[in-house]
N, C-alpha and C. Protein backbone atom coordinates (compact mmCIF):
# COMPACT_ATOMS: atom_id res chain seq x y z
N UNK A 1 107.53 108.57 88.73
CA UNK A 1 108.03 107.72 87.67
C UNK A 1 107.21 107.99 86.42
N UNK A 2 107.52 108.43 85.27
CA UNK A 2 107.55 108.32 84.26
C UNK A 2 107.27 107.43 83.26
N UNK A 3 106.51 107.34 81.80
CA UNK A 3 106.24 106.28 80.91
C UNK A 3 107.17 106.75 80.04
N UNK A 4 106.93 105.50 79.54
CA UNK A 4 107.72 105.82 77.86
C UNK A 4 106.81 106.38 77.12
N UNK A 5 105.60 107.15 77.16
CA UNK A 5 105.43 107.39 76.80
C UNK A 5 105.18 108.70 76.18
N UNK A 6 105.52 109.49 77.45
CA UNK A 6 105.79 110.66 77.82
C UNK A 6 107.48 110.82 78.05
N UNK A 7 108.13 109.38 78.71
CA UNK A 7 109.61 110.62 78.85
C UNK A 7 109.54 110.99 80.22
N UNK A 8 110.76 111.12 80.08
CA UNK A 8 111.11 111.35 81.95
C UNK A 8 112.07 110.35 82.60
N UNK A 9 111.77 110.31 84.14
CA UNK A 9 112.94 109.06 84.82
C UNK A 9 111.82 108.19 84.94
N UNK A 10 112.20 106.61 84.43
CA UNK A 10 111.87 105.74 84.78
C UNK A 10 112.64 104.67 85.57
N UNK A 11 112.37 104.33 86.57
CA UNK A 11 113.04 103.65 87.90
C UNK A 11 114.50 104.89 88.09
N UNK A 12 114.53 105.61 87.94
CA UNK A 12 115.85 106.69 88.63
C UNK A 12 116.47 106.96 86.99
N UNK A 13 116.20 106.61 86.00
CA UNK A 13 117.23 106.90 84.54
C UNK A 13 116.50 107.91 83.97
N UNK A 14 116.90 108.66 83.24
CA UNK A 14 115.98 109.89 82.08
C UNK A 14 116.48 108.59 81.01
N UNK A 15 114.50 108.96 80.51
CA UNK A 15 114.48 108.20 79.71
C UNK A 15 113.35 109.54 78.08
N UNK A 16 113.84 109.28 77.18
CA UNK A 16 113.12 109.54 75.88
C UNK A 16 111.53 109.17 75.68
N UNK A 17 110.86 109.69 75.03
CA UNK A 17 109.73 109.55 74.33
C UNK A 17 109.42 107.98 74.08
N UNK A 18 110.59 107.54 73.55
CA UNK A 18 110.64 105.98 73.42
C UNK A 18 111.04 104.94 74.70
N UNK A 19 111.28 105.77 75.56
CA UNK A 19 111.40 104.93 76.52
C UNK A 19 113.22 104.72 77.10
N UNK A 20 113.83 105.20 75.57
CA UNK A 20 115.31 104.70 75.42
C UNK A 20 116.11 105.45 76.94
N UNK A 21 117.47 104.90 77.36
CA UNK A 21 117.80 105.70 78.22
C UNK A 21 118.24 107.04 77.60
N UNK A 22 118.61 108.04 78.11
CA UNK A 22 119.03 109.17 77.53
C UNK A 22 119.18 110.08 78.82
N UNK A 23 120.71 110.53 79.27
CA UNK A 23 120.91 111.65 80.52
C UNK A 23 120.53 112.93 79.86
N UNK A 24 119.79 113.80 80.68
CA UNK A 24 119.41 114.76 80.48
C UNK A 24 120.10 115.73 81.17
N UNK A 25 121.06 115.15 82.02
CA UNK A 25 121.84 115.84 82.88
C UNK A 25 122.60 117.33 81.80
N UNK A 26 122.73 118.20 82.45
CA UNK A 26 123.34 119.58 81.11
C UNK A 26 124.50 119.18 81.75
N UNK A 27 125.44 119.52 79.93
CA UNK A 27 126.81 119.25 79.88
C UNK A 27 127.57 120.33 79.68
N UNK A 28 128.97 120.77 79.84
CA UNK A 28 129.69 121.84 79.55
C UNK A 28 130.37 121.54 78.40
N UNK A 29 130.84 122.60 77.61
CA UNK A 29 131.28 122.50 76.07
C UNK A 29 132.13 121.22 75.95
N UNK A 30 132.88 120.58 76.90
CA UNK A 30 133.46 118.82 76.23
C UNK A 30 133.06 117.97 76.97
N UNK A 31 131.11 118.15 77.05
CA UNK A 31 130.48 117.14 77.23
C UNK A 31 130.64 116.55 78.34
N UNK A 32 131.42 117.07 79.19
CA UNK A 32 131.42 116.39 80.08
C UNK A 32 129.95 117.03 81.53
N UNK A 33 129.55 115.85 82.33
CA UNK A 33 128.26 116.23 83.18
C UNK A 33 128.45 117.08 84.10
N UNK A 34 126.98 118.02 83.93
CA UNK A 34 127.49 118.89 85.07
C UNK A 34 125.87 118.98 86.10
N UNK A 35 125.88 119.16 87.26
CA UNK A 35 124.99 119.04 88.09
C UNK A 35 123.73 119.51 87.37
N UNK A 36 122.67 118.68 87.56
CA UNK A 36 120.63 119.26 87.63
C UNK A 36 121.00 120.14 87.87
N UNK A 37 119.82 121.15 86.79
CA UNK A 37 119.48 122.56 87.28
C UNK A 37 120.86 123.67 87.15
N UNK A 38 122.32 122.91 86.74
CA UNK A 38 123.50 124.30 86.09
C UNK A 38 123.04 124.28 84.37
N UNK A 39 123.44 125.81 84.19
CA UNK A 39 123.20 126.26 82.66
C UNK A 39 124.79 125.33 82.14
N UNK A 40 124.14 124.34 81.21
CA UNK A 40 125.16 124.10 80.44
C UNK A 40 125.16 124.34 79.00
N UNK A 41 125.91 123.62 78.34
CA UNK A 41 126.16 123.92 76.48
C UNK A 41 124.87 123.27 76.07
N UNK A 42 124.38 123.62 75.20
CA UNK A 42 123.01 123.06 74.17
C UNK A 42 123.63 121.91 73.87
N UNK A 43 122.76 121.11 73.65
CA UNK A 43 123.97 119.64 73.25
C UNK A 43 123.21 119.51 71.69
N UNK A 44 124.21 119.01 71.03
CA UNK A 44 123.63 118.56 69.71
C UNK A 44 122.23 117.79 69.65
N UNK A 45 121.58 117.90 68.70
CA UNK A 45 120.39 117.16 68.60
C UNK A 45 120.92 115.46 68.04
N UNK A 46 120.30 114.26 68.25
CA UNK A 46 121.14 112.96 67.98
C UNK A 46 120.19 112.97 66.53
N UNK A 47 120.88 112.17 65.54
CA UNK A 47 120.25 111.21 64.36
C UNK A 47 119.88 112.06 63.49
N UNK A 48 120.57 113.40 63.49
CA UNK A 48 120.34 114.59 62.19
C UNK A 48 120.84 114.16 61.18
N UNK A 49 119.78 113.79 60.14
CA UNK A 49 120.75 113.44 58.83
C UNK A 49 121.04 114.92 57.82
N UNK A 50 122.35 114.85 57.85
CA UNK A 50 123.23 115.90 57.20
C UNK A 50 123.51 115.54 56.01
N UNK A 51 124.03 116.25 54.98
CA UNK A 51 124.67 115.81 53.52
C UNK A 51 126.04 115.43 54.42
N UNK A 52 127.29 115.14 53.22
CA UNK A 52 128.73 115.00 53.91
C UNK A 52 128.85 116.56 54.08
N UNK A 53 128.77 117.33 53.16
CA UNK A 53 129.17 119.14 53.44
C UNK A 53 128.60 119.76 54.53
N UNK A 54 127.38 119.69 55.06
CA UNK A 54 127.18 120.32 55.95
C UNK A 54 127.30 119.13 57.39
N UNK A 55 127.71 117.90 57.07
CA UNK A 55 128.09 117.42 57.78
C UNK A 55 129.73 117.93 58.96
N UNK A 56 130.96 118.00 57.59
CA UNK A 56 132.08 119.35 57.91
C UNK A 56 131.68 120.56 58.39
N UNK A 57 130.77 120.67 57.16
CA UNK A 57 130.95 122.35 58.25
C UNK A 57 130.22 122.48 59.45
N UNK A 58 129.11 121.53 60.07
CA UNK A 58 128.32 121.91 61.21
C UNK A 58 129.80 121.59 62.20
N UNK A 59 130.22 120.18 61.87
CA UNK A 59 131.65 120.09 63.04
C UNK A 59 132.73 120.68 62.94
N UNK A 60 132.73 121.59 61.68
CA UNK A 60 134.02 122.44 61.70
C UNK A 60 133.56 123.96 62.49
N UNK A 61 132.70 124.13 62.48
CA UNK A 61 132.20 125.42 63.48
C UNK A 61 132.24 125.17 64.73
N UNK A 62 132.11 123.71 65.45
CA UNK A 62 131.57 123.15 66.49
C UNK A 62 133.24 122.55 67.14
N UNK A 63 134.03 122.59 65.88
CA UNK A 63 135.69 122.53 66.45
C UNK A 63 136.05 124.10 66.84
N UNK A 64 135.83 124.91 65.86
CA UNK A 64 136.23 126.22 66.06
C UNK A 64 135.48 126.94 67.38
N UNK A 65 134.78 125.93 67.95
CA UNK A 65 134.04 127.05 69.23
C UNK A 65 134.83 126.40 70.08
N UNK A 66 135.55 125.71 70.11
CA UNK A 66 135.79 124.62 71.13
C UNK A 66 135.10 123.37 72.00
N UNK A 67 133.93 122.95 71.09
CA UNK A 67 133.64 122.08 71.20
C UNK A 67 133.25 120.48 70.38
N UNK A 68 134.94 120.20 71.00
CA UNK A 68 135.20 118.50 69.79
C UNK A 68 134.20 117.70 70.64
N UNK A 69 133.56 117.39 71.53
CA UNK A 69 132.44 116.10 72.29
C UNK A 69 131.57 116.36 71.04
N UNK A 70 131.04 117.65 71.16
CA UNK A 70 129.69 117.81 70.02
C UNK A 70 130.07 117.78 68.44
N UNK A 71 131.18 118.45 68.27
CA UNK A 71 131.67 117.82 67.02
C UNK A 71 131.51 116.21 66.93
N UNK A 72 131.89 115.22 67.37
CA UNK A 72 131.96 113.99 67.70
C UNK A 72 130.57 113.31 67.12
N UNK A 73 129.37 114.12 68.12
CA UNK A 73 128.32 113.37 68.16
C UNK A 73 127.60 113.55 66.56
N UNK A 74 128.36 115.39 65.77
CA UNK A 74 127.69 115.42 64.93
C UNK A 74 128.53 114.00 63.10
N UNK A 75 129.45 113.72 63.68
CA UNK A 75 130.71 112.82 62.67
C UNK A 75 129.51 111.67 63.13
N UNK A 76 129.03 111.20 64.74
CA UNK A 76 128.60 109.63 64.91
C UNK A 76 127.57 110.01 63.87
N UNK A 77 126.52 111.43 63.88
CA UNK A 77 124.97 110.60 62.80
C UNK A 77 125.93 110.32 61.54
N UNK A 78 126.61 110.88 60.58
CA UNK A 78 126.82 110.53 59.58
C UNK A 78 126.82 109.55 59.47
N UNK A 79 128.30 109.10 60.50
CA UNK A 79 128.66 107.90 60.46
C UNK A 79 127.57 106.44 60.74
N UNK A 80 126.50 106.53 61.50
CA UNK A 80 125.51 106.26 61.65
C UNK A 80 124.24 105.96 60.48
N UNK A 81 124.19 107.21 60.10
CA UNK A 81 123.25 106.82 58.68
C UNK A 81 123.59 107.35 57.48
N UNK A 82 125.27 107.65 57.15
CA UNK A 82 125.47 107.63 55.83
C UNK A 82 125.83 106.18 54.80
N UNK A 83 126.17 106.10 53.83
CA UNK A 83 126.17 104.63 53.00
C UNK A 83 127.28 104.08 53.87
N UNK A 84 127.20 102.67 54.06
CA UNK A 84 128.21 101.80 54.18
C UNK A 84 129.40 102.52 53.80
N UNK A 85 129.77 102.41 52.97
CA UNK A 85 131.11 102.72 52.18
C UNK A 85 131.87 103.67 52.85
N UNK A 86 131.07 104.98 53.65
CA UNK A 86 131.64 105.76 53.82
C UNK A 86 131.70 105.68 55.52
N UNK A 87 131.50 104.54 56.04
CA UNK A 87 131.03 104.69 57.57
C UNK A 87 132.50 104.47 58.44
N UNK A 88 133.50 103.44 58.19
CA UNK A 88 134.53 104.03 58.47
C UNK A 88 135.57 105.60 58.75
N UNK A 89 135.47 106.46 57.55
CA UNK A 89 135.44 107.68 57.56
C UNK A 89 134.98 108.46 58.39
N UNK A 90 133.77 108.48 58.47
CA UNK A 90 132.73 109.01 59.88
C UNK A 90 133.04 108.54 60.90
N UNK A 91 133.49 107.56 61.33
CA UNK A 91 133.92 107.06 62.59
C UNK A 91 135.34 107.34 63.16
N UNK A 92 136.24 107.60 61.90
CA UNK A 92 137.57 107.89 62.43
C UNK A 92 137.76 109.14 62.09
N UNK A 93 136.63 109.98 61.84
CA UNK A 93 137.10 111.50 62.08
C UNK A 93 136.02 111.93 63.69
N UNK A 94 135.14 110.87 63.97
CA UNK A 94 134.39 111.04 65.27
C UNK A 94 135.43 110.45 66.59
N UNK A 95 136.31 110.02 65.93
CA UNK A 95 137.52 109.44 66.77
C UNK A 95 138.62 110.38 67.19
N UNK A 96 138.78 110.75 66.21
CA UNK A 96 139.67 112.00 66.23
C UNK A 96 138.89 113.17 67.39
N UNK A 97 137.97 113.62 67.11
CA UNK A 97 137.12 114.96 67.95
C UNK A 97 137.02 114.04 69.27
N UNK A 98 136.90 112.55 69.34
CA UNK A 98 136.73 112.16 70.83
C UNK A 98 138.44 112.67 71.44
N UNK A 99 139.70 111.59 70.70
CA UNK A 99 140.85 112.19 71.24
C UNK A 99 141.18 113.30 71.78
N UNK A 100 140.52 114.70 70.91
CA UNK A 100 140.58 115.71 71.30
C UNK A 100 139.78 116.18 72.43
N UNK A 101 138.69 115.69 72.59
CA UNK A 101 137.67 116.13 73.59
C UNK A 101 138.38 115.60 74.95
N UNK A 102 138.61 114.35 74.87
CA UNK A 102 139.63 113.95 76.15
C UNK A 102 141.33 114.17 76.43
N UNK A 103 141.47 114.85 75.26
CA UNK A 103 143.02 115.58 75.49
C UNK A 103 142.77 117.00 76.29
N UNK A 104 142.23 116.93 76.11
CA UNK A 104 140.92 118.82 76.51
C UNK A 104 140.96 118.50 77.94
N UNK A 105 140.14 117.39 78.03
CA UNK A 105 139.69 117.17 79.57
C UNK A 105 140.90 116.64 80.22
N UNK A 106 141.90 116.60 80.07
CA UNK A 106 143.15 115.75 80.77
C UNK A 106 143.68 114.86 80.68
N UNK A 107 142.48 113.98 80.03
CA UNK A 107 143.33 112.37 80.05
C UNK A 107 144.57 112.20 78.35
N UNK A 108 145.61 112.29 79.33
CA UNK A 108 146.52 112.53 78.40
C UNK A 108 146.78 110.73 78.06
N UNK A 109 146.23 110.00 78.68
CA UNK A 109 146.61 108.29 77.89
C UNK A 109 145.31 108.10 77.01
N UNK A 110 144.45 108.10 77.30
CA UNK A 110 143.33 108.28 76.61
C UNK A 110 142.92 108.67 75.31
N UNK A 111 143.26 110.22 75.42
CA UNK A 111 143.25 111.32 74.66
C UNK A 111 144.29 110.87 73.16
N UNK A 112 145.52 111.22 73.39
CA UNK A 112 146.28 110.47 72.31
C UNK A 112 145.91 109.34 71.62
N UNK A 113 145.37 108.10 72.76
CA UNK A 113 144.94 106.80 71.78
C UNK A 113 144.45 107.19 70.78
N UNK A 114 142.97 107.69 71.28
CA UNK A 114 142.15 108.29 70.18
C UNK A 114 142.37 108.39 68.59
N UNK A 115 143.33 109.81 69.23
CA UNK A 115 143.52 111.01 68.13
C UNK A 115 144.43 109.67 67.15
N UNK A 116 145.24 108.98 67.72
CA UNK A 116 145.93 108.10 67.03
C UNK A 116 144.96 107.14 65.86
N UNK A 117 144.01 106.77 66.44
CA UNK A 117 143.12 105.37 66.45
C UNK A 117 142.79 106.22 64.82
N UNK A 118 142.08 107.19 65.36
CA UNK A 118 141.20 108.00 64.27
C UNK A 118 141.99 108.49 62.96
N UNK A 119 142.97 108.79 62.92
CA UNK A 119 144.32 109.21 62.66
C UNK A 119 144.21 108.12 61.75
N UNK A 120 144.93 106.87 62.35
CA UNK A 120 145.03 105.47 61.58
C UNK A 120 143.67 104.90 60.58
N UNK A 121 142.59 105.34 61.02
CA UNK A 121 141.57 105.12 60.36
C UNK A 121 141.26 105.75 59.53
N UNK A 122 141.32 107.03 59.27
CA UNK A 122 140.92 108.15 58.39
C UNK A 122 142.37 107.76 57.19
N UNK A 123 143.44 107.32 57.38
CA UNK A 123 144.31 107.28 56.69
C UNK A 123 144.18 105.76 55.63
N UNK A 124 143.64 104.60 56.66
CA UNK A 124 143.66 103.79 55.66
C UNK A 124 142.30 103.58 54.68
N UNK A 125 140.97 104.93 55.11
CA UNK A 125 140.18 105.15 54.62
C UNK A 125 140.60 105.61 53.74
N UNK A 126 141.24 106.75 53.66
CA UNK A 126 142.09 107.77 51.93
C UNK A 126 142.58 106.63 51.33
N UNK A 127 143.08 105.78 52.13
CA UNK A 127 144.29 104.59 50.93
C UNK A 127 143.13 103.94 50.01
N UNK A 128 142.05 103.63 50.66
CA UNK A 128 140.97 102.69 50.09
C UNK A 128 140.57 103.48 48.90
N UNK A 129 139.98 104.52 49.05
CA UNK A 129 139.13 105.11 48.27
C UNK A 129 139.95 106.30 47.74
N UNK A 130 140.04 107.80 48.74
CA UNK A 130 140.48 109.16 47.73
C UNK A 130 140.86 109.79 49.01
N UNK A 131 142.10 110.57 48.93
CA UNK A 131 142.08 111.45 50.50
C UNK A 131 141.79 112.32 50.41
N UNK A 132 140.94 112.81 49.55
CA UNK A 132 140.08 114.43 49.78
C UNK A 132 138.80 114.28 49.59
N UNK A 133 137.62 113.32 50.17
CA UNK A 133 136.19 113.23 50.11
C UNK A 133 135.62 114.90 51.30
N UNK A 134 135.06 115.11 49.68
CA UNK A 134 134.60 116.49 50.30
C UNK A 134 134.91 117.74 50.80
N UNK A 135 136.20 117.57 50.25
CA UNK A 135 137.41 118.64 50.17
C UNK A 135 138.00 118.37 51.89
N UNK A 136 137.88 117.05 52.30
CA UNK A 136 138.96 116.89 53.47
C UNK A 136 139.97 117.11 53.18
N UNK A 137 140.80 117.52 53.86
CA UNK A 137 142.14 117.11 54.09
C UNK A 137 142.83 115.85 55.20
N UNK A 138 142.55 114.64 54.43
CA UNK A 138 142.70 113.58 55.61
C UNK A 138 144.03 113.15 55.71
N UNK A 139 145.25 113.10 54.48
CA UNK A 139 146.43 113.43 55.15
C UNK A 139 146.46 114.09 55.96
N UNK A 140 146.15 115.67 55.31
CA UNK A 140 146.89 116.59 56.79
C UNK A 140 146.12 116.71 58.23
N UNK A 141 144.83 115.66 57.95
CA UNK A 141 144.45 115.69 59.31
C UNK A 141 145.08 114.65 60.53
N UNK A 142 145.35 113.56 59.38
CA UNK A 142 146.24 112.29 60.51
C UNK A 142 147.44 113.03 60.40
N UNK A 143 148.30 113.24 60.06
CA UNK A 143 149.35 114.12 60.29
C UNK A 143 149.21 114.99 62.16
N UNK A 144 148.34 116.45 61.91
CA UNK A 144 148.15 116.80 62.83
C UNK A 144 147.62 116.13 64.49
N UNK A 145 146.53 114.93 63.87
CA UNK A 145 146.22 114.38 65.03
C UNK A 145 147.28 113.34 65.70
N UNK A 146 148.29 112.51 64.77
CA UNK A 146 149.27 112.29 65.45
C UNK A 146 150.45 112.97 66.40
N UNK A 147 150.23 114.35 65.35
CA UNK A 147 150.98 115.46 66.29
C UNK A 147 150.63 116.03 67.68
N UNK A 148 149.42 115.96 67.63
CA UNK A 148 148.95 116.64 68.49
C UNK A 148 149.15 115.68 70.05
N UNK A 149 148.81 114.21 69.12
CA UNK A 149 148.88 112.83 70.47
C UNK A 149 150.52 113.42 71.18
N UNK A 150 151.75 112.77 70.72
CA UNK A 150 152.70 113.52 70.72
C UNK A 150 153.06 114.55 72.01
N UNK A 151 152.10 116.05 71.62
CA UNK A 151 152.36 116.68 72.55
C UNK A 151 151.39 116.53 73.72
N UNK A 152 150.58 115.59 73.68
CA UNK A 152 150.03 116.32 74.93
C UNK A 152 150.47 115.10 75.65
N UNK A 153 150.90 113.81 74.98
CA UNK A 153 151.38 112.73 76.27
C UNK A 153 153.11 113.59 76.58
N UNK A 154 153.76 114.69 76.00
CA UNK A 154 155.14 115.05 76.01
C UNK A 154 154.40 116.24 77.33
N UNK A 155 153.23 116.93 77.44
CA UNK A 155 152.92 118.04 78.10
C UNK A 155 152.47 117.25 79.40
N UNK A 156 151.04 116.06 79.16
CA UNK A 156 150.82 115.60 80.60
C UNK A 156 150.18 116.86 81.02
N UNK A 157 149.50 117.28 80.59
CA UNK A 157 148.47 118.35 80.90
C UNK A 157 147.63 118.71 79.87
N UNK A 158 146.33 118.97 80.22
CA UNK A 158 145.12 119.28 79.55
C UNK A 158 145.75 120.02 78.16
N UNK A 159 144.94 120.58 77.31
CA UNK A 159 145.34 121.29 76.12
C UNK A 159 143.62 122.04 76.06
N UNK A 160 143.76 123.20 75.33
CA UNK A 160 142.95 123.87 75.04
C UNK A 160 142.29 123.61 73.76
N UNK A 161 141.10 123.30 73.63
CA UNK A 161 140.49 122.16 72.60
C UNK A 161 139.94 123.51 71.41
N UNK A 162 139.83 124.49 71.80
CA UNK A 162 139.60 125.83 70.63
C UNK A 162 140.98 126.24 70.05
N UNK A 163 142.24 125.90 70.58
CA UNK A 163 143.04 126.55 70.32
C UNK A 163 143.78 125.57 69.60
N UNK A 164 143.67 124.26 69.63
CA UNK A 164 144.08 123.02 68.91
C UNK A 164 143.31 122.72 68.16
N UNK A 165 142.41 123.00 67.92
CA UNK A 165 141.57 122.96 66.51
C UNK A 165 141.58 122.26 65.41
N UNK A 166 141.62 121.00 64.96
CA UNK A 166 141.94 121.21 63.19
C UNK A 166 141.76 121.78 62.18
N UNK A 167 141.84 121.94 61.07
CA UNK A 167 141.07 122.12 60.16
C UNK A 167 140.47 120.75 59.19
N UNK A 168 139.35 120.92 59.22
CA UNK A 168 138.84 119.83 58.28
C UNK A 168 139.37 119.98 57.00
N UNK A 169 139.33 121.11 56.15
CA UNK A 169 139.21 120.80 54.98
C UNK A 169 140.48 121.49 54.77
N UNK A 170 140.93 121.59 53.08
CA UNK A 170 142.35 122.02 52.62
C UNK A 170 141.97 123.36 52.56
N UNK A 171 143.23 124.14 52.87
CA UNK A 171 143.12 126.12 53.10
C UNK A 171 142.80 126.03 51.41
C-alpha cells in the first residue's frame, strides 16, 4: 500500500501524488481499459492549459488519428480552466468527441445522445455569442454530428472513429 505521498494503490485504487484516485490501467486509442502490463495509447496528460488555438489543433490531430476519448479529455482542460464565458463551448465540443468515442465503441444509443447533446450545445453557444470562435466551424459541426447520430443508430454497428472524423475548423 502506497501514500499519497508517493502515489500508487492505496487500499486496491491507483492513486496520484495527491492521493486523488486516478486508473493507471493503459488504455487503447478510445480509451477504453485494457489489462496491467498491455502496451496501450499514451493517454493525454490532465489540466494542460492550452490557448483556444492550440487547444483545436492538439484535438484536431488527436480526431485525425482516431482518437475522439483523448480528443475529449483535451476540450475537458479548456473547458475546465478557460473563462466562464467560454466553458459551455468546451463542454459541448468535449461532448461531441465523447458521442463519437462511444459511436466507435458500439454503443449506438449512447453514442448518438452525445453527438446530439454536444451538437445542441455548441449551437446554442454560436446563437449566444459568434459561430466561428477561433475559426470553428460550429454550424457545420452540429450539422455533421447530428448526421453522424442518424447513421450510426440507422447502421447499429460500431463506426470507424478516424474515418468519421470532423473537421473543427472551416476548409
Amino acid at each position: 500500500m502506497a501514500d499519497a505521498e508517493t502515489g500508487g494503490d492505496i487500499g486496491g485504487r491507483d492513486r496520484d501524488t495527491e492521493g486523488r484516485a486516478r486508473n493507471a490501467r493503459p488504455r487503447d486509442g478510445l480509451g477504453r481499459p485494457l489489462p496491467y502490463g498491455s502496451d496501450g495509447v499514451e493517454r493525454q496528460p490532465e489540466g494542460v492549459v492550452r490557448s483556444p488555438d492550440e487547444t483545436v489543433a492538439e484535438a484536431q490531430t488527436l480526431l485525425d488519428a482516431g482518437k475522439p476519448f483523448h480528443a475529449h479529455e483535451v476540450f475537458e482542460d479548456a473547458w475546465k480552466s478557460g473563462p466562464a464565458r467560454e466553458r459551455e463551448l468546451w463542454r459541448g465540443l468535449a461532448q461531441i468527441a465523447v458521442g463519437l468515442t462511444h459511436s466507435a465503441r458500439g454503443n449506438t444509443t449512447g453514442g448518438p445522445r452525445l453527438l446530439r447533446r454536444g451538437a445542441a450545445a455548441v449551437t446554442a453557444w454560436s446563437e449566444q455569442n459568434r459561430p466561428d470562435p477561433y475559426d470553428l466551424d460550429l454550424p457545420g459541426l452540429a450539422t455533421w454530428a447530428v448526421g453522424l447520430a442518424g447513421r450510426v443508430e440507422q447502421t447499429s454497428a460500431p463506426i470507424d472513429a478516424g474515418v468519421e472524423r470532423p473537421r473543427l475548423r472551416r476548409s
